[in-house]
Amino acid sequence: MRRIGQLALYKKEMPIEVRINGEKRSIPPGLTLRALLSHLEIRQERVAVEYNREIVKPDLWDDRMIQPDDEIEVVHFVGGGC
């Protein structure tokens, strides 16, 4: 019985495959969009996130759980000008 518990734990922690900015990546399971940004060490103040072709407002990042084969685009805003 102990072995079954270990197997369940192993399956739970297996990384999932997603596409981030067009690149296939392995990430931990169970991340929200906000947690993904933290995992990738992306500052959240000046980014826009597209999740499966839908722009998601920052106040909804905690509600979107990332699933295998999801497509995420992260766009950084750059300031400047004359």
PDB file of C-alpha atoms in Angstrom:
ATOM      1  CA  MET A   1       0.000   0.000   0.000  1.00  0.00           C
ATOM      2  CA  ARG A   2       2.856   2.361   0.716  1.00  0.00           C
ATOM      3  CA  ARG A   3       4.089   1.874  -2.817  1.00  0.00           C
ATOM      4  CA  ILE A   4       0.786   3.069  -4.258  1.00  0.00           C
ATOM      5  CA  GLY A   5       1.063   6.261  -2.225  1.00  0.00           C
ATOM      6  CA  GLN A   6       4.564   6.864  -3.561  1.00  0.00           C
ATOM      7  CA  LEU A   7       3.371   6.261  -7.117  1.00  0.00           C
ATOM      8  CA  ALA A   8       0.541   8.761  -6.671  1.00  0.00           C
ATOM      9  CA  LEU A   9       3.006  11.319  -5.301  1.00  0.00           C
ATOM     10  CA  TYR A  10       5.346  10.679  -8.232  1.00  0.00           C
ATOM     11  CA  LYS A  11       2.568  11.202 -10.773  1.00  0.00           C
ATOM     12  CA  LYS A  12       1.411  14.368  -9.047  1.00  0.00           C
ATOM     13  CA  GLU A  13       4.857  15.939  -9.241  1.00  0.00           C
ATOM     14  CA  MET A  14       5.682  15.068 -12.856  1.00  0.00           C
ATOM     15  CA  PRO A  15       6.228  18.206 -14.931  1.00  0.00           C
ATOM     16  CA  ILE A  16       3.740  19.164 -17.602  1.00  0.00           C
ATOM     17  CA  GLU A  17       4.521  20.367 -21.118  1.00  0.00           C
ATOM     18  CA  VAL A  18       3.271  23.795 -22.194  1.00  0.00           C
ATOM     19  CA  ARG A  19       4.221  26.311 -24.854  1.00  0.00           C
ATOM     20  CA  ILE A  20       5.558  29.642 -23.558  1.00  0.00           C
ATOM     21  CA  ASN A  21       6.210  32.347 -26.157  1.00  0.00           C
ATOM     22  CA  GLY A  22       6.224  29.660 -28.831  1.00  0.00           C
ATOM     23  CA  GLU A  23       8.774  27.455 -27.047  1.00  0.00           C
ATOM     24  CA  LYS A  24       7.894  24.065 -25.570  1.00  0.00           C
ATOM     25  CA  ARG A  25       8.722  24.041 -21.839  1.00  0.00           C
ATOM     26  CA  SER A  26       8.342  21.686 -18.881  1.00  0.00           C
ATOM     27  CA  ILE A  27       6.896  23.276 -15.752  1.00  0.00           C
ATOM     28  CA  PRO A  28       5.673  21.991 -12.394  1.00  0.00           C
ATOM     29  CA  PRO A  29       2.006  20.984 -12.329  1.00  0.00           C
ATOM     30  CA  GLY A  30      -0.577  23.014 -10.444  1.00  0.00           C
ATOM     31  CA  LEU A  31       0.673  26.498 -11.327  1.00  0.00           C
ATOM     32  CA  THR A  32      -1.604  29.460 -11.894  1.00  0.00           C
ATOM     33  CA  LEU A  33      -0.599  32.158 -14.361  1.00  0.00           C
ATOM     34  CA  ARG A  34       0.703  34.308 -11.503  1.00  0.00           C
ATOM     35  CA  ALA A  35       2.677  31.393 -10.064  1.00  0.00           C
ATOM     36  CA  LEU A  36       4.111  30.676 -13.519  1.00  0.00           C
ATOM     37  CA  LEU A  37       5.408  34.222 -13.797  1.00  0.00           C
ATOM     38  CA  SER A  38       7.056  33.848 -10.395  1.00  0.00           C
ATOM     39  CA  HIS A  39       8.474  30.450 -11.388  1.00  0.00           C
ATOM     40  CA  LEU A  40       9.971  32.033 -14.515  1.00  0.00           C
ATOM     41  CA  GLU A  41      11.252  34.993 -12.439  1.00  0.00           C
ATOM     42  CA  ILE A  42       9.271  37.485 -14.526  1.00  0.00           C
ATOM     43  CA  ARG A  43       8.366  40.773 -12.867  1.00  0.00           C
ATOM     44  CA  GLN A  44       4.618  41.116 -13.039  1.00  0.00           C
ATOM     45  CA  GLU A  45       4.292  44.895 -13.059  1.00  0.00           C
ATOM     46  CA  ARG A  46       4.819  45.463 -16.787  1.00  0.00           C
ATOM     47  CA  VAL A  47       3.635  42.366 -18.607  1.00  0.00           C
ATOM     48  CA  ALA A  48       0.558  41.237 -20.469  1.00  0.00           C
ATOM     49  CA  VAL A  49      -0.360  37.561 -20.531  1.00  0.00           C
ATOM     50  CA  GLU A  50      -2.199  35.733 -23.274  1.00  0.00           C
ATOM     51  CA  TYR A  51      -3.518  32.316 -22.236  1.00  0.00           C
ATOM     52  CA  ASN A  52      -4.732  30.022 -25.011  1.00  0.00           C
ATOM     53  CA  ARG A  53      -5.238  33.015 -27.319  1.00  0.00           C
ATOM     54  CA  GLU A  54      -7.124  35.076 -24.738  1.00  0.00           C
ATOM     55  CA  ILE A  55      -5.639  38.113 -22.978  1.00  0.00           C
ATOM     56  CA  VAL A  56      -6.065  37.677 -19.232  1.00  0.00           C
ATOM     57  CA  LYS A  57      -6.254  40.666 -16.910  1.00  0.00           C
ATOM     58  CA  PRO A  58      -3.852  40.556 -13.944  1.00  0.00           C
ATOM     59  CA  ASP A  59      -6.680  40.301 -11.410  1.00  0.00           C
ATOM     60  CA  LEU A  60      -7.608  36.917 -12.982  1.00  0.00           C
ATOM     61  CA  TRP A  61      -4.090  35.417 -13.061  1.00  0.00           C
ATOM     62  CA  ASP A  62      -4.709  33.550  -9.795  1.00  0.00           C
ATOM     63  CA  ASP A  63      -7.846  31.926 -11.243  1.00  0.00           C
ATOM     64  CA  ARG A  64      -6.224  30.374 -14.331  1.00  0.00           C
ATOM     65  CA  MET A  65      -4.687  26.974 -13.648  1.00  0.00           C
ATOM     66  CA  ILE A  66      -2.208  25.911 -16.303  1.00  0.00           C
ATOM     67  CA  GLN A  67      -2.904  22.563 -17.954  1.00  0.00           C
ATOM     68  CA  PRO A  68      -0.737  20.369 -20.213  1.00  0.00           C
ATOM     69  CA  ASP A  69      -0.429  21.694 -23.779  1.00  0.00           C
ATOM     70  CA  ASP A  70      -1.631  25.197 -22.858  1.00  0.00           C
ATOM     71  CA  GLU A  71      -0.195  28.089 -24.856  1.00  0.00           C
ATOM     72  CA  ILE A  72       1.000  31.130 -22.949  1.00  0.00           C
ATOM     73  CA  GLU A  73       2.436  34.341 -24.367  1.00  0.00           C
ATOM     74  CA  VAL A  74       4.103  36.852 -22.052  1.00  0.00           C
ATOM     75  CA  VAL A  75       4.696  40.324 -23.473  1.00  0.00           C
ATOM     76  CA  HIS A  76       6.936  42.808 -21.662  1.00  0.00           C
ATOM     77  CA  PHE A  77       6.135  46.517 -21.866  1.00  0.00           C
ATOM     78  CA  VAL A  78       9.136  48.685 -22.560  1.00  0.00           C
ATOM     79  CA  GLY A  79       9.138  52.365 -21.707  1.00  0.00           C
ATOM     80  CA  GLY A  80      11.106  55.078 -23.357  1.00  0.00           C
ATOM     81  CA  GLY A  81      10.887  57.620 -26.086  1.00  0.00           C
ATOM     82  CA  CYS A  82      11.834  61.201 -26.692  1.00  0.00           C
TER      83      CYS A  82
END
